[in-house]
Short mmCIF file of C-alpha atoms in Angstrom, two decimals:
data_model
loop_
_atom_site.label_atom_id
_atom_site.label_comp_id
_atom_site.label_asym_id
_atom_site.label_seq_id
_atom_site.Cartn_x
_atom_site.Cartn_y
_atom_site.Cartn_z
CA MET R 1 168.25 137.03 220.83
CA LYS R 2 166.21 136.14 217.78
CA ARG R 3 169.43 137.21 216.20
CA SER R 4 171.99 134.62 218.14
CA ILE R 5 170.11 131.81 216.96
CA CYS R 6 169.87 133.10 213.56
CA VAL R 7 174.23 133.37 214.29
CA VAL R 8 173.68 129.78 215.17
CA LEU R 9 171.77 128.55 212.03
CA PHE R 10 174.11 130.39 209.82
CA CYS R 11 177.05 128.91 211.07
CA LEU R 12 175.56 125.09 211.16
CA LEU R 13 174.48 125.76 207.52
CA CYS R 14 178.41 127.38 207.06
CA TRP R 15 179.77 123.85 208.67
CA GLY R 16 177.73 121.68 206.38
CA THR R 17 179.60 122.91 202.79
CA ALA R 18 182.74 121.17 203.64
CA LYS R 19 184.68 119.71 200.86
CA ALA R 20 183.75 115.90 199.69
CA GLN R 21 186.10 114.23 201.74
CA VAL R 22 185.73 110.08 202.38
CA GLU R 23 186.94 108.24 205.45
CA VAL R 24 188.96 104.92 205.94
CA PHE R 25 189.79 103.64 208.92
CA TYR R 26 191.72 100.37 208.41
CA LEU R 27 193.82 97.57 210.16
CA PRO R 28 196.16 95.51 208.32
CA GLU R 29 197.26 92.92 210.31
CA SER R 30 193.49 91.45 210.99
CA GLY R 31 192.15 92.71 207.58
CA PHE R 32 189.34 94.89 208.84
CA LEU R 33 188.32 97.89 207.03
CA ARG R 34 185.65 100.84 207.52
CA VAL R 35 185.05 103.11 204.85
CA SER R 36 182.10 106.47 205.67
CA GLY R 37 181.84 109.88 203.55
CA GLU R 38 180.39 111.64 200.81
CA VAL R 39 181.30 112.52 196.95
CA THR R 40 178.83 114.46 193.81
CA ILE R 41 178.72 112.20 191.19
CA ARG R 42 177.75 113.24 187.71
CA PRO R 43 174.88 110.79 186.61
CA GLU R 44 174.01 110.53 183.06
CA ALA R 45 170.98 107.83 183.24
CA ALA R 46 168.32 107.54 186.63
CA SER R 47 169.64 103.87 186.83
CA LEU R 48 173.82 103.89 188.60
CA SER R 49 175.41 101.33 190.54
CA LEU R 50 179.01 101.50 192.12
CA LEU R 51 181.35 98.76 193.30
CA ILE R 52 183.47 98.25 196.97
CA PHE R 53 184.86 94.93 197.60
CA PRO R 54 183.54 91.24 198.03
CA THR R 55 183.25 90.83 202.06
CA ALA R 56 182.05 94.75 202.64
CA HIS R 57 178.60 95.13 204.62
CA LEU R 58 176.91 98.15 203.51
CA THR R 59 175.62 99.88 206.78
CA GLU R 60 174.63 103.96 205.37
CA PHE R 61 173.94 104.63 201.56
CA TRP R 62 172.07 107.58 200.21
CA ALA R 63 171.49 110.05 197.64
CA ASP R 64 170.08 113.17 196.86
CA HIS R 65 167.26 112.43 194.79
CA LEU R 66 167.50 108.48 195.37
CA VAL R 67 164.30 106.47 194.67
CA GLU R 68 165.37 102.85 195.44
CA TYR R 69 168.77 100.79 195.62
CA SER R 70 169.24 97.31 195.70
CA VAL R 71 172.89 95.17 196.95
CA GLN R 72 173.68 92.56 195.20
CA ARG R 73 177.01 90.41 196.31
CA TYR R 74 179.31 88.65 193.84
CA ASP R 75 182.98 86.77 194.14
CA HIS R 76 184.65 89.92 192.56
CA GLY R 77 182.80 92.60 194.69
CA THR R 78 179.99 93.83 196.00
CA ALA R 79 177.28 95.61 194.07
CA VAL R 80 175.05 99.02 194.79
CA ASN R 81 172.66 99.23 191.87
CA PHE R 82 170.36 102.65 192.99
CA VAL R 83 167.98 104.55 191.63
CA VAL R 84 167.71 108.66 191.42
CA ARG R 85 164.68 110.82 190.41
CA GLU R 86 166.53 113.76 188.74
CA VAL R 87 170.32 112.50 186.74
CA ARG R 88 172.30 115.80 187.42
CA PRO R 89 175.05 116.20 189.75
CA GLN R 90 174.07 115.63 193.54
CA THR R 91 176.06 114.26 196.58
CA VAL R 92 176.21 110.33 197.60
CA THR R 93 176.65 109.52 201.30
CA PHE R 94 177.97 105.52 201.97
CA ALA R 95 179.00 103.80 204.73
CA TYR R 96 180.84 99.74 205.04
CA GLU R 97 183.11 97.64 206.08
CA GLY R 98 184.24 94.01 206.58
CA LEU R 99 187.35 91.51 206.55
CA VAL R 100 189.65 92.54 203.85
CA GLU R 101 193.35 89.79 202.94
CA PRO R 102 195.42 90.74 206.43
CA LYS R 103 198.74 91.69 205.54
CA PHE R 104 201.46 91.74 207.82
CA LYS R 105 204.59 93.19 205.59
CA GLU R 106 203.45 95.29 203.16
CA ALA R 107 199.94 96.32 202.23
CA VAL R 108 198.35 97.51 198.83
CA LEU R 109 195.18 99.74 198.76
CA GLY R 110 194.25 100.22 195.22
CA PRO R 111 191.47 99.67 192.29
CA GLY R 112 192.13 95.67 192.50
CA GLN R 113 191.16 95.56 196.68
CA LEU R 114 188.05 98.03 195.72
CA TRP R 115 188.79 99.75 199.38
CA LEU R 116 187.02 103.41 197.12
CA PRO R 117 183.50 102.89 196.23
CA GLU R 118 184.19 102.55 192.29
CA PHE R 119 181.42 104.03 190.60
CA THR R 120 179.98 103.59 187.07
CA VAL R 121 179.47 107.65 186.61
CA PRO R 122 182.50 110.83 186.29
CA VAL R 123 183.08 111.49 189.98
CA GLU R 124 183.88 115.34 191.47
CA GLU R 125 186.95 115.25 193.05
CA TYR R 126 187.13 114.57 197.18
CA ALA R 127 189.55 114.27 199.64
CA VAL R 128 190.35 111.03 201.90
CA VAL R 129 191.91 110.70 204.95
CA LEU R 130 193.25 107.31 205.92
CA GLN R 131 193.71 106.17 209.65
CA LEU R 132 196.28 103.43 210.44
CA PRO R 133 197.75 102.31 212.87
CA SER R 134 201.15 103.97 213.99
CA HIS R 135 203.64 100.93 213.31
CA TRP R 136 202.94 101.96 209.41
CA THR R 137 203.89 104.01 207.25
CA VAL R 138 202.29 105.09 203.35
CA VAL R 139 205.89 104.20 201.14
CA ALA R 140 204.09 105.14 197.33
CA GLY R 141 201.44 107.65 197.14
CA GLU R 142 200.36 111.18 196.72
CA VAL R 143 200.45 112.12 200.92
CA GLU R 144 199.39 116.01 201.75
CA ASP R 145 199.73 115.82 205.85
CA THR R 146 200.02 112.95 209.21
CA GLN R 147 198.83 113.60 211.97
CA ALA R 148 199.85 111.04 215.08
CA GLN R 149 196.63 110.46 217.51
CA GLY R 150 197.97 108.49 219.88
CA ALA R 151 198.00 104.42 218.86
CA PHE R 152 197.26 105.15 214.86
CA GLN R 153 197.77 108.30 212.63
CA ARG R 154 195.46 109.85 209.96
CA VAL R 155 197.09 110.26 206.63
CA GLN R 156 195.59 112.70 204.55
CA LEU R 157 196.05 112.30 200.65
CA ALA R 158 195.77 115.15 198.05
CA PRO R 159 192.55 115.19 196.19
CA ALA R 160 192.07 113.06 193.23
CA SER R 161 189.27 112.20 190.22
CA GLY R 162 190.45 109.09 189.68
CA TYR R 163 190.70 106.09 191.96
CA PRO R 164 193.92 106.30 194.24
CA THR R 165 196.56 103.58 195.06
CA ILE R 166 198.98 103.49 198.06
CA THR R 167 201.13 101.26 199.45
CA MET R 168 201.88 100.50 202.64
CA ALA R 169 204.84 99.01 205.43
CA SER R 170 204.94 97.92 208.72
CA THR R 171 207.82 99.63 210.53
CA ALA R 172 207.39 96.65 213.12
CA ALA R 173 210.19 94.31 213.89
CA GLU R 174 210.32 90.81 213.45
CA PRO R 175 209.12 88.56 215.79
CA GLU R 176 211.71 86.75 217.19
CA GLU R 177 212.36 82.93 215.65
CA ALA R 178 210.89 80.30 217.57
CA PRO R 179 214.12 78.18 219.30
CA ALA R 180 214.66 74.11 217.65
CA ALA R 181 212.42 71.61 220.16
CA ALA R 182 215.96 70.47 221.24
CA GLU R 183 217.39 73.55 222.14
CA LEU R 184 213.58 74.14 224.13
CA SER R 185 214.19 70.86 226.05
CA GLU R 186 218.13 71.88 227.13
CA ARG R 187 216.55 75.62 228.03
CA ASP R 188 213.06 74.83 229.56
CA GLU R 189 212.85 72.14 231.74
CA THR R 190 209.45 72.95 233.24
CA PRO R 191 207.22 69.60 233.15
CA LEU R 192 204.12 69.09 230.81
CA GLY R 193 200.92 69.87 232.54
CA SER R 194 202.27 72.14 234.66
CA GLU R 195 200.91 76.35 235.25
CA ALA R 196 203.28 77.38 233.44
CA GLU R 197 202.52 80.87 231.24
CA VAL R 198 200.88 79.71 227.62
CA GLU R 199 202.42 82.65 225.00
CA THR R 200 200.47 83.21 221.86
CA ASP R 201 202.24 83.44 218.51
CA GLU R 202 200.67 86.04 217.31
CA PRO R 203 201.29 89.92 219.30
CA PRO R 204 199.49 91.85 221.72
CA SER R 205 199.05 94.55 218.93
CA GLN R 206 197.59 92.49 215.84
CA ILE R 207 195.11 90.57 218.75
CA ARG R 208 194.14 93.86 220.03
CA GLY R 209 193.58 94.97 216.55
CA GLU R 210 191.40 91.84 215.23
CA LEU R 211 189.37 92.64 218.81
CA GLN R 212 188.52 95.63 217.85
CA ALA R 213 187.35 94.90 214.28
CA ARG R 214 184.77 92.36 216.15
CA VAL R 215 183.81 95.02 218.20
CA ARG R 216 183.41 97.19 215.63
CA LEU R 217 180.93 94.22 213.61
CA GLN R 218 178.99 93.56 216.69
CA ILE R 219 178.16 97.70 216.78
CA ASN R 220 177.29 97.12 213.13
CA ARG R 221 174.76 94.74 213.52
CA PHE R 222 173.34 96.74 217.04
CA THR R 223 172.87 99.63 215.18
CA ARG R 224 170.92 97.55 212.56
CA ALA R 225 168.94 96.03 214.92
CA LEU R 226 167.91 99.24 216.70
CA SER R 227 167.05 100.83 213.09
CA GLN R 228 164.84 97.51 212.71
CA ARG R 229 163.82 97.58 216.24
CA SER R 230 164.10 94.12 216.55
CA LEU R 231 163.95 92.88 220.50
CA ALA R 232 165.47 89.10 219.13
CA GLU R 233 168.65 90.69 217.78
CA LEU R 234 169.30 93.01 220.24
CA ASN R 235 168.71 90.18 222.77
CA GLU R 236 171.26 88.11 220.85
CA LEU R 237 173.69 91.39 221.80
CA ILE R 238 172.57 92.09 225.30
CA SER R 239 174.19 90.55 227.93
CA PRO R 240 171.68 88.42 230.44
CA ALA R 241 172.05 91.17 233.11
CA LEU R 242 171.22 93.89 231.06
CA GLN R 243 168.46 91.56 229.05
CA GLN R 244 166.78 91.75 232.39
CA GLU R 245 167.28 95.11 233.69
CA GLY R 246 165.21 95.32 229.65
CA LEU R 247 167.47 97.72 228.12
CA ALA R 248 166.72 95.12 225.03
CA GLN R 249 162.82 95.94 225.11
CA TYR R 250 163.33 100.08 225.98
CA LEU R 251 166.05 100.25 222.56
CA ALA R 252 163.43 98.36 220.62
CA SER R 253 160.63 100.78 221.63
CA LEU R 254 162.75 103.65 219.74
CA PRO R 255 159.85 105.18 218.29
CA LEU R 256 158.99 104.90 214.90
CA TYR R 257 158.35 108.49 213.55
CA TYR R 258 162.98 108.54 214.15
CA GLY R 259 163.06 106.42 210.87
CA THR R 260 166.38 104.31 210.55
CA VAL R 261 169.77 104.93 212.97
CA SER R 262 172.84 105.48 211.56
CA SER R 263 176.45 105.21 214.06
CA GLU R 264 179.84 105.94 213.85
CA VAL R 265 182.57 104.77 216.48
CA LEU R 266 183.78 108.41 218.31
CA GLU R 267 186.68 106.75 220.26
CA VAL R 268 188.38 103.46 220.65
CA PRO R 269 189.37 102.51 223.88
CA GLU R 270 193.05 101.29 224.24
CA GLU R 271 192.31 98.00 226.70
CA PRO R 272 189.78 95.64 224.70
CA ASP R 273 187.80 95.94 227.65
CA GLY R 274 187.52 99.31 227.39
CA THR R 275 184.19 101.74 226.60
CA TYR R 276 183.40 102.79 222.74
CA GLN R 277 182.39 105.50 222.34
CA VAL R 278 179.78 106.05 219.63
CA SER R 279 177.59 108.55 217.83
CA LEU R 280 174.24 107.40 217.59
CA ALA R 281 172.34 109.27 214.54
CA THR R 282 167.74 108.65 213.63
CA GLU R 283 166.76 109.98 210.22
CA ARG R 284 164.23 112.08 212.00
CA GLY R 285 164.88 112.46 215.41
CA PRO R 286 167.66 113.15 217.64
CA ARG R 287 171.12 112.14 217.56
CA PHE R 288 172.84 110.21 220.77
CA THR R 289 176.26 109.60 222.28
CA ALA R 290 176.19 105.65 223.65
CA ALA R 291 179.52 104.15 225.94
CA MET R 292 179.33 101.12 225.05
CA THR R 293 181.54 97.92 226.42
CA TRP R 294 181.87 94.78 225.11
CA GLN R 295 182.96 91.13 226.66
CA GLU R 296 184.02 87.50 225.46
CA THR R 297 181.05 85.47 226.33
CA GLY R 298 180.81 81.86 225.22
CA GLY R 299 183.07 82.60 222.69
CA ALA R 300 180.81 85.80 221.21
CA LEU R 301 181.22 89.68 222.10
CA GLN R 302 177.79 90.74 224.19
CA LEU R 303 177.13 94.36 225.72
CA VAL R 304 177.87 94.17 229.15
CA GLN R 305 177.51 97.82 230.04
CA PHE R 306 175.43 101.00 228.10
CA ARG R 307 174.85 104.66 229.17
CA LEU R 308 172.97 106.59 226.33
CA ALA R 309 173.05 110.44 226.12
CA PRO R 310 171.43 112.83 223.81
CA ALA R 311 174.71 114.23 221.32
CA ALA R 312 175.97 117.32 222.85
CA GLN R 313 175.83 120.49 220.07
CA GLU R 314 177.92 123.33 219.80
CA VAL R 315 175.72 126.74 220.66
CA PRO R 316 177.25 129.91 222.09
CA ARG R 317 177.47 130.30 226.19
CA GLU R 318 175.42 133.24 226.32
CA ILE R 319 172.19 131.08 224.33
CA ALA R 320 172.81 128.17 226.98
CA THR R 321 172.84 130.04 229.82
CA SER R 322 170.22 131.65 228.93
CA CYS R 323 168.10 128.23 228.91
CA GLU R 324 169.56 126.59 231.81
CA ALA R 325 168.21 129.78 233.79
CA PHE R 326 164.65 129.13 232.13
CA VAL R 327 164.86 126.22 233.45
CA ARG R 328 165.33 127.17 236.70
CA GLU R 329 162.72 129.29 236.58
CA LEU R 330 160.10 126.72 235.33
CA GLN R 331 161.13 124.69 237.80
CA ALA R 332 160.69 126.61 240.76
CA ALA R 333 157.39 128.05 239.54
CA VAL R 334 156.38 124.69 239.53
CA GLY R 335 157.71 123.88 243.62
CA THR R 336 155.68 126.89 244.88
CA ASP R 337 152.56 126.55 243.09
CA ASN R 338 153.19 130.05 241.55
CA GLN R 339 150.28 129.46 238.89
CA ALA R 340 150.82 132.61 237.53
CA ARG R 341 154.33 132.72 236.32
CA LEU R 342 153.97 129.37 235.05
CA GLU R 343 150.96 130.40 232.74
CA ALA R 344 153.74 132.76 231.72
CA LEU R 345 156.21 130.83 230.82
CA LEU R 346 154.18 129.30 227.94
CA ALA R 347 154.08 130.99 224.36
CA PRO R 348 150.76 131.80 222.68
CA ASP R 349 151.28 128.85 220.62
CA LEU R 350 151.77 126.23 222.91
CA LYS R 351 151.17 122.63 220.32
CA GLN R 352 149.70 121.16 222.97
CA ASP R 353 146.44 121.55 225.46
CA ARG R 354 147.40 123.85 227.58
CA SER R 355 145.70 122.32 230.54
CA GLN R 356 147.36 119.44 229.74
CA VAL R 357 151.15 120.62 229.73
CA LEU R 358 150.36 122.93 232.81
CA SER R 359 148.70 119.27 234.66
CA PHE R 360 151.72 117.54 233.20
CA LEU R 361 154.66 120.59 234.89
CA GLU R 362 153.19 120.64 238.42
CA SER R 363 153.18 116.94 238.43
CA LEU R 364 156.72 117.35 237.99
CA GLU R 365 159.51 116.41 241.36
CA THR R 366 161.16 119.22 242.21
CA SER R 367 163.11 118.12 245.45
CA ALA R 368 166.24 117.97 243.31
CA ALA R 369 167.40 120.12 240.51
CA TRP R 370 166.83 119.55 237.21
CA SER R 371 169.63 119.10 234.87
CA VAL R 372 169.90 120.53 231.57
CA GLN R 373 171.79 117.29 229.15
CA GLN R 374 171.81 119.48 225.65
CA VAL R 375 170.40 122.31 223.80
CA ALA R 376 169.53 121.75 220.32
CA VAL R 377 169.08 123.76 217.82
CA ASP R 378 166.91 122.54 215.55
CA PRO R 379 163.97 122.89 216.34
CA PHE R 380 165.26 124.90 219.27
CA ALA R 381 164.79 122.90 222.57
CA VAL R 382 166.29 122.23 225.88
CA ARG R 383 166.34 118.44 226.75
CA VAL R 384 166.41 118.31 231.00
CA LEU R 385 166.32 115.53 233.21
CA VAL R 386 163.70 115.27 235.48
CA PRO R 387 163.76 112.55 238.94
CA THR R 388 160.83 111.01 240.10
CA PRO R 389 159.96 109.44 243.46
CA ALA R 390 160.23 106.57 241.64
CA GLY R 391 163.70 106.60 240.80
CA ASN R 392 163.70 106.60 237.22
CA PRO R 393 164.38 109.58 235.90
CA LEU R 394 162.62 111.00 233.09
CA LEU R 395 164.06 113.12 230.13
CA VAL R 396 161.23 116.15 229.24
CA GLU R 397 162.30 118.40 225.68
CA LEU R 398 161.44 121.68 226.35
CA GLU R 399 161.12 123.63 222.96
CA LEU R 400 161.25 126.85 223.28
CA THR R 401 160.59 129.81 220.94
CA PRO R 402 161.59 133.79 221.51
CA GLY R 403 159.28 136.07 223.38
CA GLN R 404 159.48 139.63 224.88
CA TYR R 405 162.02 139.39 227.18
CA ASN R 406 162.57 135.79 228.31
CA TRP R 407 162.06 131.94 226.45
CA LEU R 408 158.88 130.43 226.35
CA LEU R 409 157.69 127.21 226.29
CA LYS R 410 156.00 126.06 223.10
CA GLY R 411 155.87 122.03 223.66
CA LEU R 412 157.30 119.29 225.14
CA VAL R 413 158.01 115.47 224.94
CA VAL R 414 159.11 113.56 227.24
CA VAL R 415 160.71 109.86 227.62
CA PRO R 416 160.84 107.70 230.50
CA LEU R 417 164.79 106.21 230.40
CA PRO R 418 165.30 102.82 232.70
#
């Protein structure tokens, strides 16, 4: 069993050595631009800086030996000034987003647009993946591969050590020219003030793109408020119904030792009022997957539906199965009040007081099955949903360690759910 865990950890370490890459999401018609990724820089001094487009909002920034950083806005760009502890090659991780000038027929991304970060130090070669609506195509620039993904496409640009420039063109049909007033009066005799259908000048794809851009900005605000544990800001973003359920208080009580929170949109719905799948990662704690639905209310987008679950991780099926078996055995020992069996499932080096752990386990509800929500690798733990008589379940994290014949419980953390 120990060997299986080592294999899992080795695989995860191998996955972490992927080539530097920058992901770009761009909606030309609305001007929404989101950039995230990492690059390797070669500092020549401890004080460094990079420049991105003027309206960009920095959502994530880190370097291997980062001491501090600050953001300054200018007319020509947004500067991120930072200081590193060691002057040697290191990885810089970043994410930012904002609105640039909308384009409807042709769009250019290059040094003049500052779509990619422009560093004041040499940068090693990295790959760029550009996600575009399917009706836009790259007409100039080094493209290695293009893959369709529903209403979007992923364009893999050739790796470059310099600043790449690409030109895109829209393949969407031109909107029909509106008829003259005299012609309209002859063709349409609908009286003023009737309940005739009102049409917009903007194509549906543009309206949908603009709404998606606004939702992404709201998700960014939500992430910042969550990272700061700001109850006031969370209440501004959450609908009154969810406020009454105590969602804002619950989110604002995220343990401080988890550190800051970053987010990544995993899935964008086709319909404007659909559900967004968002990954929420804490600095020193677990990762979560959030399902969010946003709705226009009084001229502002508010969160009307929200569901949070631990983020899934890839682990070998045999390990997941053995963990599920341990949870069933633990529940059976609690349900039958088998004190000897319960004692045998606890590790000798249990992190918490042994009598308190036993007392807590014996207090858990066993009339319904405990549900395994996630098997985490580092530290090795199983997150279990345990029902309660009051109706609000408990999320119990069981930290496991290999025993001679099966898993043993080394520690536990309990999180009440709303």
